[in-house]
Short mmCIF file of C-alpha atoms and ligand atoms in Angstrom, two decimals:
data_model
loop_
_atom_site.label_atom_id
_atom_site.label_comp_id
_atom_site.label_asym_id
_atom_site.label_seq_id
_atom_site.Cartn_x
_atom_site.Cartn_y
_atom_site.Cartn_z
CA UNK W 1 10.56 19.45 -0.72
CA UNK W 2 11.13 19.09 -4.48
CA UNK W 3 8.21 19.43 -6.80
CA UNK W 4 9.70 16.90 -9.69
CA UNK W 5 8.91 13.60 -9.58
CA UNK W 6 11.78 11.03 -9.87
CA UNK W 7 10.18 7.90 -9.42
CA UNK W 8 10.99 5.29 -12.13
CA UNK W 9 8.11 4.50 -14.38
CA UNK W 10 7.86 0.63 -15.58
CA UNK W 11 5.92 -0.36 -18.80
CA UNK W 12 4.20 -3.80 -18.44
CA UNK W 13 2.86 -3.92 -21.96
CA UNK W 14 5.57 -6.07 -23.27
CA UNK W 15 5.25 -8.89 -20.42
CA UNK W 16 3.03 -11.13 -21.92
CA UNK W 17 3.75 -14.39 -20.20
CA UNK W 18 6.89 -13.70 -18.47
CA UNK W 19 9.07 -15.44 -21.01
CA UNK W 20 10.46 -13.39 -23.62
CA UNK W 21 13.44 -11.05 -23.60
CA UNK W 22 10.92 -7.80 -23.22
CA UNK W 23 9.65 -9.45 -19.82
CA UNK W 24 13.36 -10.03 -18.70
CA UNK W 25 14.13 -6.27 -19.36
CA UNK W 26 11.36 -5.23 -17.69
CA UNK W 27 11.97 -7.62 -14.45
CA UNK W 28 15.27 -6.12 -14.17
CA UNK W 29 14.27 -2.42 -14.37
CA UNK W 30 11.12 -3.35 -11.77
CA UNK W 31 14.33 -4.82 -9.47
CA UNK W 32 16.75 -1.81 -10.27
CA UNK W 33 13.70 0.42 -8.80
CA UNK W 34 12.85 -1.43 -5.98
CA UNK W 35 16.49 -1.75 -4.86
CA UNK W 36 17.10 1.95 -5.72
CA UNK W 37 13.83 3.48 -4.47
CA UNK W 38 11.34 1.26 -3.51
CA UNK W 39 8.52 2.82 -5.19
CA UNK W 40 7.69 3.06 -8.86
CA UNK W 41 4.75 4.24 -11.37
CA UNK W 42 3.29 1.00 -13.61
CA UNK W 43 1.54 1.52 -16.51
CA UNK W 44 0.10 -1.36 -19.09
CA UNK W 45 -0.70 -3.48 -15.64
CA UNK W 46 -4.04 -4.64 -17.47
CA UNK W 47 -6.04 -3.87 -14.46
CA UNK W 48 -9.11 -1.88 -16.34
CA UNK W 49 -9.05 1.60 -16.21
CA UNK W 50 -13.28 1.80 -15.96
CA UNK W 51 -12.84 -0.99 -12.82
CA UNK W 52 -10.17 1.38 -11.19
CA UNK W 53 -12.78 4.28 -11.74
CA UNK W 54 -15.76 2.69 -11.06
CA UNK W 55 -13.85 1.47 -7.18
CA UNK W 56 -13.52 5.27 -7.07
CA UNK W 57 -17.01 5.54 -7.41
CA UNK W 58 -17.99 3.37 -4.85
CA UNK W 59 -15.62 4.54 -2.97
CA UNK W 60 -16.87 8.09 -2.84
CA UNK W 61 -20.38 6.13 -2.52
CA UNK W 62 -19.27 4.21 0.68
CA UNK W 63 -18.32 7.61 2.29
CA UNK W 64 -21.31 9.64 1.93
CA UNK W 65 -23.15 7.49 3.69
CA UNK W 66 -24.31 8.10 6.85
CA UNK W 67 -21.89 6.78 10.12
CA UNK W 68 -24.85 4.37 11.86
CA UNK W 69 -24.62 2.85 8.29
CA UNK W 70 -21.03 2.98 8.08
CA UNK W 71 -20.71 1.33 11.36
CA UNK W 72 -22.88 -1.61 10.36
CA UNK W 73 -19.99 -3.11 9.21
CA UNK W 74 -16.73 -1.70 11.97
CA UNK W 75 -13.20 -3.14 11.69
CA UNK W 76 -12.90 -5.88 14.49
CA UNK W 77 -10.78 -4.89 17.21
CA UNK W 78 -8.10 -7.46 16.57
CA UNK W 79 -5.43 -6.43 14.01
CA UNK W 80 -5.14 -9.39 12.31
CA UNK W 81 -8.46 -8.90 10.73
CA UNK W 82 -9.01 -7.09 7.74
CA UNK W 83 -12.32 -6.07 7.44
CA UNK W 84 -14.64 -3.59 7.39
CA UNK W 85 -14.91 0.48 8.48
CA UNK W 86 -12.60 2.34 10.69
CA UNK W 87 -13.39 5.87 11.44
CA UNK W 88 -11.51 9.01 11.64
CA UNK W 89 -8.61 8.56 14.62
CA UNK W 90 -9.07 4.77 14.43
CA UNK W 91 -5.62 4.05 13.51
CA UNK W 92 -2.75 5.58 13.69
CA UNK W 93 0.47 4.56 11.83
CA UNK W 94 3.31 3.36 14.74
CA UNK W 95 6.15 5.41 12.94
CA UNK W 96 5.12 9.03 13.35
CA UNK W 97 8.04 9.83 15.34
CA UNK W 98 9.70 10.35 12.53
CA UNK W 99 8.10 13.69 11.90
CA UNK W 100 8.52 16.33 14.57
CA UNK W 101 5.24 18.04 13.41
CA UNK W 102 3.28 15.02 14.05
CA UNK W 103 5.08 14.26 16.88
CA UNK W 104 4.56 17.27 18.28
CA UNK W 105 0.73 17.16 17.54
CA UNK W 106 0.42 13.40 19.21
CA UNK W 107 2.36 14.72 22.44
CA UNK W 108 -0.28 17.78 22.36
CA UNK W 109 -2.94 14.66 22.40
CA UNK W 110 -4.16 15.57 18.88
CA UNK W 111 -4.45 12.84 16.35
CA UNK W 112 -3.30 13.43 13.62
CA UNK W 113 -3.68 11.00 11.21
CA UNK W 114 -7.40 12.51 9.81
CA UNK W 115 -9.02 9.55 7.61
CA UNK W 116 -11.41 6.77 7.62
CA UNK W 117 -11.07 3.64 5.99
CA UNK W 118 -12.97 0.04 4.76
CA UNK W 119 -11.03 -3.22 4.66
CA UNK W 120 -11.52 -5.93 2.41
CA UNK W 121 -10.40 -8.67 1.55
CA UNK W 122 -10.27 -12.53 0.06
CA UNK W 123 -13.74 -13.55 -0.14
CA UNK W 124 -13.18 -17.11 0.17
CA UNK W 125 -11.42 -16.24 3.46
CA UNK W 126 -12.95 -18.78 6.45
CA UNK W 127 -12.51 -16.29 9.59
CA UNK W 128 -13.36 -13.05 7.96
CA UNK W 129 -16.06 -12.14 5.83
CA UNK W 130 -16.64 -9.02 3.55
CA UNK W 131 -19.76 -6.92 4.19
CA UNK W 132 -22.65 -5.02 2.32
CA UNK W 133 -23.85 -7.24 -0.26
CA UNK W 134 -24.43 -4.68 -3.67
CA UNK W 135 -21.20 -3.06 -2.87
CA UNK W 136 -19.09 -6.18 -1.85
CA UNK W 137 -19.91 -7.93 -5.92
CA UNK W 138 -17.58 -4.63 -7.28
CA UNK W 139 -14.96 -4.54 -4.60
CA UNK W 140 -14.19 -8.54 -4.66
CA UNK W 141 -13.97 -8.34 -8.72
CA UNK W 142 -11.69 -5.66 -7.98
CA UNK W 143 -9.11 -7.52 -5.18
CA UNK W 144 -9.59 -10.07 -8.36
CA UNK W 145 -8.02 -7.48 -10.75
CA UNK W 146 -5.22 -6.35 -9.00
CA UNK W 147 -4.44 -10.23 -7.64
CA UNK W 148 -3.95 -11.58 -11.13
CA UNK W 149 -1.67 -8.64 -12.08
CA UNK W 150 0.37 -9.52 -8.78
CA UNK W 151 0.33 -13.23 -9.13
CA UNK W 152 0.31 -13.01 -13.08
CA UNK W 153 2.96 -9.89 -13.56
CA UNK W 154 3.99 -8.34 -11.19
CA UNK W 155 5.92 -11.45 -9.11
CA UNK W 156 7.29 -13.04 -11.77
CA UNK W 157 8.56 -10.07 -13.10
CA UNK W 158 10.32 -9.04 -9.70
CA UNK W 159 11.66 -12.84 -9.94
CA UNK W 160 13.39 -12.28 -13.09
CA UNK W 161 14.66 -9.26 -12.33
CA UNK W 162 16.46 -10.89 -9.21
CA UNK W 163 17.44 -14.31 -11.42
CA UNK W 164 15.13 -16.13 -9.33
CA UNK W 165 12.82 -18.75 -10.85
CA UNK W 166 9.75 -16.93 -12.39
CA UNK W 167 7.22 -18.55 -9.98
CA UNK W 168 9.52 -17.71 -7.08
CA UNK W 169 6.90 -15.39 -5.39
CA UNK W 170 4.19 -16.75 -6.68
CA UNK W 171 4.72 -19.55 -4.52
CA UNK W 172 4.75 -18.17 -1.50
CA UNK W 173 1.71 -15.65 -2.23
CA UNK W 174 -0.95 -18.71 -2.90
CA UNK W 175 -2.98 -18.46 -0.09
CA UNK W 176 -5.13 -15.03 -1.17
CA UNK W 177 -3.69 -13.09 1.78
CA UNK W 178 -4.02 -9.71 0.60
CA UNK W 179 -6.09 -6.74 1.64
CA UNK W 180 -7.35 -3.88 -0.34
CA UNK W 181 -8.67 -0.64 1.63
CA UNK W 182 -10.33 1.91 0.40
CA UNK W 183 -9.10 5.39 2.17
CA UNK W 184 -10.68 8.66 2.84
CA UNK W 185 -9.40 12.02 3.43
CA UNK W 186 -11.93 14.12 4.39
CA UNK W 187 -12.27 18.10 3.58
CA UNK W 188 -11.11 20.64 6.13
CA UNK W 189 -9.93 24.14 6.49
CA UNK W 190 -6.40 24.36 4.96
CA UNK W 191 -5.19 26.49 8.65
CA UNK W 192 -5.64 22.89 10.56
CA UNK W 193 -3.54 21.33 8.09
CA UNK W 194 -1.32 24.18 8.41
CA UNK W 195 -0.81 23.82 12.17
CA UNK W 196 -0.33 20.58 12.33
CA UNK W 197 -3.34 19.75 14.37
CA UNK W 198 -4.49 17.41 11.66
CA UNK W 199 -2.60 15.39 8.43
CA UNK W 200 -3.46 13.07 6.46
CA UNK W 201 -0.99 9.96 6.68
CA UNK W 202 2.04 10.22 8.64
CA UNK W 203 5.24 8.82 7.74
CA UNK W 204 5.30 5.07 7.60
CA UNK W 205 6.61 1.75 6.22
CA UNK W 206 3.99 -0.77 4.71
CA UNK W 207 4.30 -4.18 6.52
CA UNK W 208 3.75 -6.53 4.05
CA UNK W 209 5.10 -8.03 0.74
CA UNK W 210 4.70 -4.95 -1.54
CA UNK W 211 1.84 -2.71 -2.23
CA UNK W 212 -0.41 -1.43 -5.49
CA UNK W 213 -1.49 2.15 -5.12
CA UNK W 214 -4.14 4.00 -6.85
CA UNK W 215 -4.55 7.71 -6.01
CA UNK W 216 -7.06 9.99 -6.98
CA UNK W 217 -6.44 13.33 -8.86
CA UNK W 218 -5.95 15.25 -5.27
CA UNK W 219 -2.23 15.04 -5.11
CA UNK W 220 -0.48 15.18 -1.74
CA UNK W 221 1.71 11.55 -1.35
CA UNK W 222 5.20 12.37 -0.74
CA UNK W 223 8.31 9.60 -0.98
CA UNK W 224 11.61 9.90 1.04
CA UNK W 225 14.09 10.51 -1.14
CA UNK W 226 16.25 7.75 -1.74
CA UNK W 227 19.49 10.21 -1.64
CA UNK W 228 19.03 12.24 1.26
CA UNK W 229 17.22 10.25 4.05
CA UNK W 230 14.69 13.07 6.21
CA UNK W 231 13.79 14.46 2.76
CA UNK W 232 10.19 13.81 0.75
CA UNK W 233 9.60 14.50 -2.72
CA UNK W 234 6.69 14.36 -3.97
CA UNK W 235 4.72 11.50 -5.96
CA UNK W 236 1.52 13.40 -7.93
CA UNK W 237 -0.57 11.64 -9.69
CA UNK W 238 -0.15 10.34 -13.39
CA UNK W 239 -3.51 9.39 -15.05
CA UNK W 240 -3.53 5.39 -16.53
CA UNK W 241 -0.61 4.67 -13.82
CA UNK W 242 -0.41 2.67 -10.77
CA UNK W 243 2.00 3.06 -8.09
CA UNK W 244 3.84 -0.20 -6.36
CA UNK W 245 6.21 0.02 -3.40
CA UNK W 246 8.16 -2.67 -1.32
CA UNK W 247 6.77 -3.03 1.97
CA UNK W 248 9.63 -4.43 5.25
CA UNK W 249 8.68 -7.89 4.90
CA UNK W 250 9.79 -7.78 1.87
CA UNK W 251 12.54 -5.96 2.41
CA UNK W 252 13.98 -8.40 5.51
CA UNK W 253 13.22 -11.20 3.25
CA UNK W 254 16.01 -9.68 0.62
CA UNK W 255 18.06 -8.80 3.33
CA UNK W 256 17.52 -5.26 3.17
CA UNK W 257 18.45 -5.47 -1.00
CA UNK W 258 14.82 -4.08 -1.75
CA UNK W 259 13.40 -1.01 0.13
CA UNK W 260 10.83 -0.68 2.18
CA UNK W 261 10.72 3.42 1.52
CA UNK W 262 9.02 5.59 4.26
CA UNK W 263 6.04 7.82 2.49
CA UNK W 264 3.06 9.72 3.95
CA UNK W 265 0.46 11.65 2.71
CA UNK W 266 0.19 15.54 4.09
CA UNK W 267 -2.18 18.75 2.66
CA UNK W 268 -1.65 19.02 -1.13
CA UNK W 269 0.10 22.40 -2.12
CA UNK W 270 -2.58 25.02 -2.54
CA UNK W 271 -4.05 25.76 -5.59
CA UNK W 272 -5.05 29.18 -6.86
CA UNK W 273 -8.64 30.71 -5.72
CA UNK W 274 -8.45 28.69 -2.24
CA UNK W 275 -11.76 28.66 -0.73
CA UNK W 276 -10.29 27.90 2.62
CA UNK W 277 -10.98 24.44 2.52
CA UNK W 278 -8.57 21.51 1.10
CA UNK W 279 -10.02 19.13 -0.54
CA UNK W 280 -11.09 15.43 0.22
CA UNK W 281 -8.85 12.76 -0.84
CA UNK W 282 -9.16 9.01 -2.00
CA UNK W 283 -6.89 6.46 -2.57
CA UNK W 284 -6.88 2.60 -3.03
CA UNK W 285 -3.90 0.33 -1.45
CA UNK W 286 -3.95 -3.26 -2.26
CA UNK W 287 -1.38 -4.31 0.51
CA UNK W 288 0.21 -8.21 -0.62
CA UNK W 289 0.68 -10.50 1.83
CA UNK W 290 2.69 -13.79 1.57
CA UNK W 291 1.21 -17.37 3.16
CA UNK W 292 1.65 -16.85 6.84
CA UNK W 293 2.59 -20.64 7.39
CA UNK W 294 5.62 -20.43 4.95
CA UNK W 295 8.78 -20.04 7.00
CA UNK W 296 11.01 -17.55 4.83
CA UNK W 297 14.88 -17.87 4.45
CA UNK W 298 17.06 -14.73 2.81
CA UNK W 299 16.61 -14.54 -0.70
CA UNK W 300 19.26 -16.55 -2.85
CA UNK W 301 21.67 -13.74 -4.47
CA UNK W 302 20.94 -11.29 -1.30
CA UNK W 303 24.18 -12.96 0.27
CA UNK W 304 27.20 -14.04 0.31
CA UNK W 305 30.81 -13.46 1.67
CA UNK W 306 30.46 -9.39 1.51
CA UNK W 307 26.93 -9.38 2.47
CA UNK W 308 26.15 -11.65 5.72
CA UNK W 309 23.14 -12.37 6.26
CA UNK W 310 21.28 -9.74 8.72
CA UNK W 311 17.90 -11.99 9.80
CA UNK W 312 16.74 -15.44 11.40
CA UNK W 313 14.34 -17.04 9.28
CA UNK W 314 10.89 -15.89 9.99
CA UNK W 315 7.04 -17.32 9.75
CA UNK W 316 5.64 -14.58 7.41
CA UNK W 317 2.49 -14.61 9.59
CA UNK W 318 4.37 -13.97 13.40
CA UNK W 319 5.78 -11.47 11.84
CA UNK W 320 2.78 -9.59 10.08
CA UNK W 321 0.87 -10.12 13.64
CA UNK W 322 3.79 -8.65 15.66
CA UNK W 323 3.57 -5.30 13.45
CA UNK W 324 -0.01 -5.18 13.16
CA UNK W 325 -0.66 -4.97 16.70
CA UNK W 326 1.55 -2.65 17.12
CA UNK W 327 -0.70 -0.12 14.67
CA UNK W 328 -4.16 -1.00 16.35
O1 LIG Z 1 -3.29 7.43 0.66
C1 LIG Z 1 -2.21 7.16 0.15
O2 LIG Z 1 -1.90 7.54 -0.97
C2 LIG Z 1 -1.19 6.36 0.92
C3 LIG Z 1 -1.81 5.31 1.79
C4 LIG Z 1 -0.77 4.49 2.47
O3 LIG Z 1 0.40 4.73 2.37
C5 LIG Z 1 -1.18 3.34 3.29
O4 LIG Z 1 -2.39 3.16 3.52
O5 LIG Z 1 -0.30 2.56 3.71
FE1 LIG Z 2 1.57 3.10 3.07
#
């Protein structure tokens, strides 16, 4: 695995309101990654550096506290809901088989994937509601945050980039489906790492439209390489960046332009005076989601005479319930 990182870094400072000749640069380097890669750092996104820290905070808060608390607000059984806590060996991403280690520790009935997780969500949302009322004032201003960089920036900019109108995405992102989740890695002795009896994240695609990811200073997410498929390089952290990457509806909808790029999160490398132990983790994902009702057709541009078109027209919410289920 390569220690450099060679993921593109885009620069949103320039966007302003989507209309000038910086914004169109910028939309077409944001497309050039996603095509290329998939993944990308962001800086300039205007999502607050002291609201990303303080959801850290909280975060770390949310953790510490006891499981009979924890479990005051558990993550419904169906997978169409996004709410709420999900202990360690609650989920399990569907692609593991990708990785023989894993593999190997699922067929050995281990479970891998060590983490625990709270979902949350719109708060406007009818069938789903967000829990613990101090904590859930931070969290919603947060999904706030990242939604008006997504609807505000981050859409139109992929838009531009692919000569589509500006508010191309944005209209088919209204509804406020989108679901932030704060993750935990807990401590453990490096050795269990080591053997493969636990991990952290195994290899996956995201499902949805794209994601944001914030990462703590812990290290550890690895990309597959974009030039030699089986391969993972590693993404470290970059202080005052955020990460985005396509997810496969996304990816079907641009018929298979944009990539949905398979990434997982394992032990970070050791670092010098090892106590034994490696060390907890937290990240952030806010996964987008586009308006389930909207039936979506192949992107304009993703076709033509060279490039058939690979996919029937979908309902973006059949197909986010069809791979959700398969996860839960
Ligand atoms: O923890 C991370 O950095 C990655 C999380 C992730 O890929 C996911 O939740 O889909
Ligand atoms: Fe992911």
């Amino acid at each position: 695995m390569a220690g450099t990182p060679s993921l593109p870094t885009i620069d949103f400072a320039e966007f302003g309101d989507g209309r000038s000749t910086e914004a169109r640069v910028i939309g077409q380097k944001l497309f050039a990654a996603c095509r290329d890669v998939g993944f990308a750092y962001l800086t300039n996104t205007s999502i607050p550096q002291d609201q990303i820290d303080g959801m850290f905070d909280w975060s770390a808060k949310l953790f510490a506290l006891p499981m009979e608390i924890k479990m005051k607000a558990p993550h419904p059984p169906e997978g169409w809901k996004h709410r709420g806590y999900s202990g360690i060996g609650r989920e399990q991403v569907s692609q593991l088989v990708f990785d023989p280690d894993e593999l190997k520790a699922i067929r050995t009935g281990k479970f891998p994937d060590f983490k625990e997780s709270f979902d949350l969500g719109n708060d406007q949302a009818s069938t789903q509601q967000n829990d613990f009322p101090h904590f859930r004032a931070y969290t919603v201003n947060f999904y706030n945050a990242c939604r008006e960089f997504q609807m505000s920036k981050l859409l139109p900019a992929l838009a531009i980039g692919m000569d589509l109108p500006n508010d191309f995405f944005h209209r088919h992102h209204e509804n406020n489906e989108n679901q932030l989740r704060l993750l935990h890695y807990p401590e453990a002795p490096t050795s269990v790492f080591e053997s493969g009896e636990k991990g952290r994240i195994g290899a996956h695609t995201d499902f949805g439209t794209a994601t944001l990811l914030f990462q703590d200073d812990c290290g550890g997410l690895e990309v597959e390489s974009p030039s030699k498929p089986g391969e993972f390089m590693s993404v470290p952290p970059v202080s005052g960046t955020v990460l985005v990457n396509i997810g496969d509806f996304l990816m079907r909808w641009s018929n298979d332009t944009l990539k949905s790029t398979l990434h997982r999160v394992r032990a970070p490398p050791k670092r010098v005076n090892d106590s034994g132990m490696t060390m907890e983790r937290f990240s952030i994902p806010y996964f987008m989601g586009a308006d389930a009702e909207k039936t979506i057709e192949c992107l304009p541009g993703c076709f033509g005479p060279d490039k058939p078109k690979k996919y029937e027209p979908i309902n973006a919410g059949q197909y986010l319930d069809m791979r959700l289920n398969a996860t839960y």
